[in-house]
PDB file of C-alpha atoms in Angstrom:
ATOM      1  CA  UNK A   1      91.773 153.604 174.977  1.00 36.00           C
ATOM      2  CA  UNK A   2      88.407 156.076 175.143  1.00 44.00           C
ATOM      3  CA  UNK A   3      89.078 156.862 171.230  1.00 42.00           C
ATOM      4  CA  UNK A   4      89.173 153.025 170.357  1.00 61.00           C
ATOM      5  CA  UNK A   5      86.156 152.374 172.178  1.00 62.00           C
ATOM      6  CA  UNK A   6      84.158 155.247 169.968  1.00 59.00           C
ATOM      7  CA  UNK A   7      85.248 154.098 167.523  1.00 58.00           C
ATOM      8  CA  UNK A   8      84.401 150.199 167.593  1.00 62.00           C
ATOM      9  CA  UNK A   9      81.000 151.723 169.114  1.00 66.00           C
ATOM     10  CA  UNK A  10      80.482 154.040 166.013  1.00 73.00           C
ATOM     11  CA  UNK A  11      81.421 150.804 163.526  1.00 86.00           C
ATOM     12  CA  UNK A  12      79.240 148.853 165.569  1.00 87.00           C
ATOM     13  CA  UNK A  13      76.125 151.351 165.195  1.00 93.00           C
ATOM     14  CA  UNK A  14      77.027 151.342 161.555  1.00 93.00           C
ATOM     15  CA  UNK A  15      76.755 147.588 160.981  1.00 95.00           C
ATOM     16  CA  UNK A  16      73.477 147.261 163.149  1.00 96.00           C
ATOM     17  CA  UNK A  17      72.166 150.130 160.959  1.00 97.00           C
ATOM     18  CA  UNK A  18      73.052 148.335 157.906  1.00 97.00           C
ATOM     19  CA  UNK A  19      71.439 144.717 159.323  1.00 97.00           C
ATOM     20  CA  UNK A  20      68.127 146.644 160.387  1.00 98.00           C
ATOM     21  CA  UNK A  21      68.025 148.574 156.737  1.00 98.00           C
ATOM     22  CA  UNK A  22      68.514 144.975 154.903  1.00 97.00           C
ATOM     23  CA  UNK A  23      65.743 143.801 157.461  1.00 97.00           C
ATOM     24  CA  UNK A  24      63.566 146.663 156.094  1.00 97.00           C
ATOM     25  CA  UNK A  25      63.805 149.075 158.786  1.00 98.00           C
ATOM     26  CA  UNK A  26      63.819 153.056 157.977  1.00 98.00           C
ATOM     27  CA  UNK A  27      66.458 154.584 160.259  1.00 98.00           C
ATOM     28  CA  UNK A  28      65.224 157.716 162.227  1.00 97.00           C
ATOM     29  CA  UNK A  29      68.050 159.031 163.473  1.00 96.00           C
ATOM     30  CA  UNK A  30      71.621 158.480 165.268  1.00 95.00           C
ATOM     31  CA  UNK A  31      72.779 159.119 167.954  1.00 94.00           C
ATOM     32  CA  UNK A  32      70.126 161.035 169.446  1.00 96.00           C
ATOM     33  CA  UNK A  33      71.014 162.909 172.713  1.00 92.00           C
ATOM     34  CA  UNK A  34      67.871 162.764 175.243  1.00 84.00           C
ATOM     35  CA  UNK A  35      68.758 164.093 179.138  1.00 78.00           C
ATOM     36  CA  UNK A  36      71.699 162.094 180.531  1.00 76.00           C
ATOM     37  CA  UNK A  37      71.552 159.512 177.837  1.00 84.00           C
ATOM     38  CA  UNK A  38      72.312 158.910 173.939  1.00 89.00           C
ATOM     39  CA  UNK A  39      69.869 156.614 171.615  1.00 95.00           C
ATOM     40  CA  UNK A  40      72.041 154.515 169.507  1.00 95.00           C
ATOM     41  CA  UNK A  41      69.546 154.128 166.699  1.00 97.00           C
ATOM     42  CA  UNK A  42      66.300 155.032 166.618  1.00 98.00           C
ATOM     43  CA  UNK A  43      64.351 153.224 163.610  1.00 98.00           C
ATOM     44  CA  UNK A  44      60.852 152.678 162.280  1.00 97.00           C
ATOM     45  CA  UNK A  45      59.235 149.385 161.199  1.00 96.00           C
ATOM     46  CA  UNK A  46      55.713 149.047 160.105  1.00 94.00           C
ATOM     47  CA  UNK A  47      53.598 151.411 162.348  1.00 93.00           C
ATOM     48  CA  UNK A  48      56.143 150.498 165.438  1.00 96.00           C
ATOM     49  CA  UNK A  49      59.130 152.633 165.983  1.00 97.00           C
ATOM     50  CA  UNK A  50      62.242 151.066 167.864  1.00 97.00           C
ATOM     51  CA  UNK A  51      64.886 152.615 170.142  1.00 97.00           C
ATOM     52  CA  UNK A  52      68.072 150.353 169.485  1.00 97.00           C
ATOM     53  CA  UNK A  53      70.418 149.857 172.321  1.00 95.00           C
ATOM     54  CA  UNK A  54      74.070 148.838 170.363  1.00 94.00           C
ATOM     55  CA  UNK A  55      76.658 146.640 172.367  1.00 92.00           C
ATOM     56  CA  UNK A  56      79.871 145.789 170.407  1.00 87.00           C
ATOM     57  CA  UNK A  57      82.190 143.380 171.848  1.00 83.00           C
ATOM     58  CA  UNK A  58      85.989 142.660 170.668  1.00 76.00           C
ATOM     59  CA  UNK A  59      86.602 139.893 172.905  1.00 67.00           C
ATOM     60  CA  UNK A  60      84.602 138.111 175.608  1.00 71.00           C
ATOM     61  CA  UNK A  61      86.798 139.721 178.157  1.00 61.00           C
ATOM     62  CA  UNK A  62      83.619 141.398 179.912  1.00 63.00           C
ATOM     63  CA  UNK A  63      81.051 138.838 179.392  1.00 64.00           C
ATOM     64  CA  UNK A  64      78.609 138.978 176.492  1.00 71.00           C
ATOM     65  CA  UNK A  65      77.445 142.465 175.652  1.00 67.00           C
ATOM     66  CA  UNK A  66      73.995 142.001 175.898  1.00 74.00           C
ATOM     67  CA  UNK A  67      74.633 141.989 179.761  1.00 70.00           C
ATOM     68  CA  UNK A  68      76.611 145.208 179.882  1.00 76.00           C
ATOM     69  CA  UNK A  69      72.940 146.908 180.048  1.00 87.00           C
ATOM     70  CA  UNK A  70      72.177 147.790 183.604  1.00 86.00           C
ATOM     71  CA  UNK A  71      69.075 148.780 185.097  1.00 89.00           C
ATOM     72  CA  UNK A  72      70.195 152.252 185.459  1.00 90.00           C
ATOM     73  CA  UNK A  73      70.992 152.100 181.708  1.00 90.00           C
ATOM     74  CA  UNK A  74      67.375 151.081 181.089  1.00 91.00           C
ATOM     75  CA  UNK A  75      65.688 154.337 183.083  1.00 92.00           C
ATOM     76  CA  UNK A  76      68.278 156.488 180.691  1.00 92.00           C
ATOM     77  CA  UNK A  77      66.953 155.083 177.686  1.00 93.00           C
ATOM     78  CA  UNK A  78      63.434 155.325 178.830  1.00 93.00           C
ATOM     79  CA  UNK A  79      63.643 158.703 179.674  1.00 93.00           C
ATOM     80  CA  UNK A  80      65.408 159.516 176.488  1.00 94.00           C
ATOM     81  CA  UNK A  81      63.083 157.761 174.240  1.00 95.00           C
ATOM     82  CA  UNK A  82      60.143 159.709 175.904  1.00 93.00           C
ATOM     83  CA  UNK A  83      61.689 163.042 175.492  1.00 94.00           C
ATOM     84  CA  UNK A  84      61.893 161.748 171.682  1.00 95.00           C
ATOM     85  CA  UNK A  85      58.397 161.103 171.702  1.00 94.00           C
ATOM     86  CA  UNK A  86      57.624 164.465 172.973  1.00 93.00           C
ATOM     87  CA  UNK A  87      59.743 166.154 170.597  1.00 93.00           C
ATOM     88  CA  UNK A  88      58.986 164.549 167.850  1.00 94.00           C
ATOM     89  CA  UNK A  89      55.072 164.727 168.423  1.00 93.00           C
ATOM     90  CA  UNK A  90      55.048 160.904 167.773  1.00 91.00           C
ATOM     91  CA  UNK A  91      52.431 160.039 170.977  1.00 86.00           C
ATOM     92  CA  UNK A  92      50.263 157.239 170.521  1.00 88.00           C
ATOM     93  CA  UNK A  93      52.883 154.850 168.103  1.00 91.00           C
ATOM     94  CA  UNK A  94      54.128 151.617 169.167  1.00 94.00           C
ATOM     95  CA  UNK A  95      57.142 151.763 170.505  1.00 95.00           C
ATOM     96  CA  UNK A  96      59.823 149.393 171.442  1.00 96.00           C
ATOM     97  CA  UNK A  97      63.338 148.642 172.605  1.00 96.00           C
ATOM     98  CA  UNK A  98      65.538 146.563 171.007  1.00 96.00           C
ATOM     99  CA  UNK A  99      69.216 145.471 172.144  1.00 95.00           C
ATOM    100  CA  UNK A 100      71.566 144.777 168.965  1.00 96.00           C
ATOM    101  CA  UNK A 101      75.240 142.678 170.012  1.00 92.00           C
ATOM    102  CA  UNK A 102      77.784 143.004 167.807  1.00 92.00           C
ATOM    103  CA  UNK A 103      80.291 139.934 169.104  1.00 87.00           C
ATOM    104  CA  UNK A 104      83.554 139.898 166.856  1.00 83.00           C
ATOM    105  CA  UNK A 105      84.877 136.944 166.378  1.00 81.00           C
ATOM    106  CA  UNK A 106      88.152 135.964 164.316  1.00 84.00           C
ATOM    107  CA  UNK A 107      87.792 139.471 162.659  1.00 82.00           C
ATOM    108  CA  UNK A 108      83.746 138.828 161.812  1.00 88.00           C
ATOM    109  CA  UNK A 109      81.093 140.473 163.161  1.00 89.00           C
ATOM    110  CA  UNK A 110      78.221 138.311 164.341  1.00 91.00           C
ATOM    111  CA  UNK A 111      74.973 140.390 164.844  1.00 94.00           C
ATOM    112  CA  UNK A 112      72.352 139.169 167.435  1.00 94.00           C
ATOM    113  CA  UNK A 113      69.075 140.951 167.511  1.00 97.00           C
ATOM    114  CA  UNK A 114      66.964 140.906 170.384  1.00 95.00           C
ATOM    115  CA  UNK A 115      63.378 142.933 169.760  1.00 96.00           C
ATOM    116  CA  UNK A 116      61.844 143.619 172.863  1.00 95.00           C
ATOM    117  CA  UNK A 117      64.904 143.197 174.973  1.00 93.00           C
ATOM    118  CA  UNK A 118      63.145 145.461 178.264  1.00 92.00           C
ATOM    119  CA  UNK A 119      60.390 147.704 179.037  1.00 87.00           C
ATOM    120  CA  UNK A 120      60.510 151.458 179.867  1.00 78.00           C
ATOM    121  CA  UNK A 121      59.746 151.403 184.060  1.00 68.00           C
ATOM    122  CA  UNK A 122      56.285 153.636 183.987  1.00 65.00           C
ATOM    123  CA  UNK A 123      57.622 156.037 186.294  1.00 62.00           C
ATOM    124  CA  UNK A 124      60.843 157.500 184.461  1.00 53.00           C
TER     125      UNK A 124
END
């Protein structure tokens, strides 16, 4: 089960990287691992760059993906994204978090992109 989950994760990650790319966004990097938690994609558009947060759902089993991101979640991501800033010496850039769903449907993927999905809490 675990392996089948990376994987429709991974093919998810790889469609949302092709839909931002065709959207003219330059992709950062993958699967960047920050603390406890793992960037999806992190990509660049204009003078903004944008931590994406992929959820990729076979069936509706578990409700739509976009609400499969928890609070919790949110702090991870934050914190991850601001060790990336760090790192990467990028201080003083726009930044933003975006949630891509991936909802398969009859075999086809339909992408939903939500920019400026949530805010990083201030004290993460």
């Amino acid at each position: 089960m675990e392996h089948s989950t990376v994987h429709t994760g991974l093919r998810g990650e790889d469609l949302a990287c092709r839909y931002l790319e065709r959207k003219g966004f330059r992709i950062l990097s993958r699967n960047y691992r920050g603390g406890k938690c793992e960037l999806d994609i992190i990509a660049e558009t204009g003078d903004t760059v944008v931590f994406c947060e992929v959820k990729t759902a076979l069936s509706d089993a578990f409700g739509p993906p976009s609400g499969w991101i928890t609070r919790k979640k949110i702090r991870h991501i934050a914190r991850a994204a601001r060790e990336y800033v760090i790192s990467h010496r990028i201080e003083g850039r726009c930044l933003r978090f975006d949630v891509i769903t991936i909802e398969v449907r009859d075999g086809r993927p339909e992408i939903t992109h939500i920019e400026n999905a949530f805010f990083a809490p201030a004290d993460v």
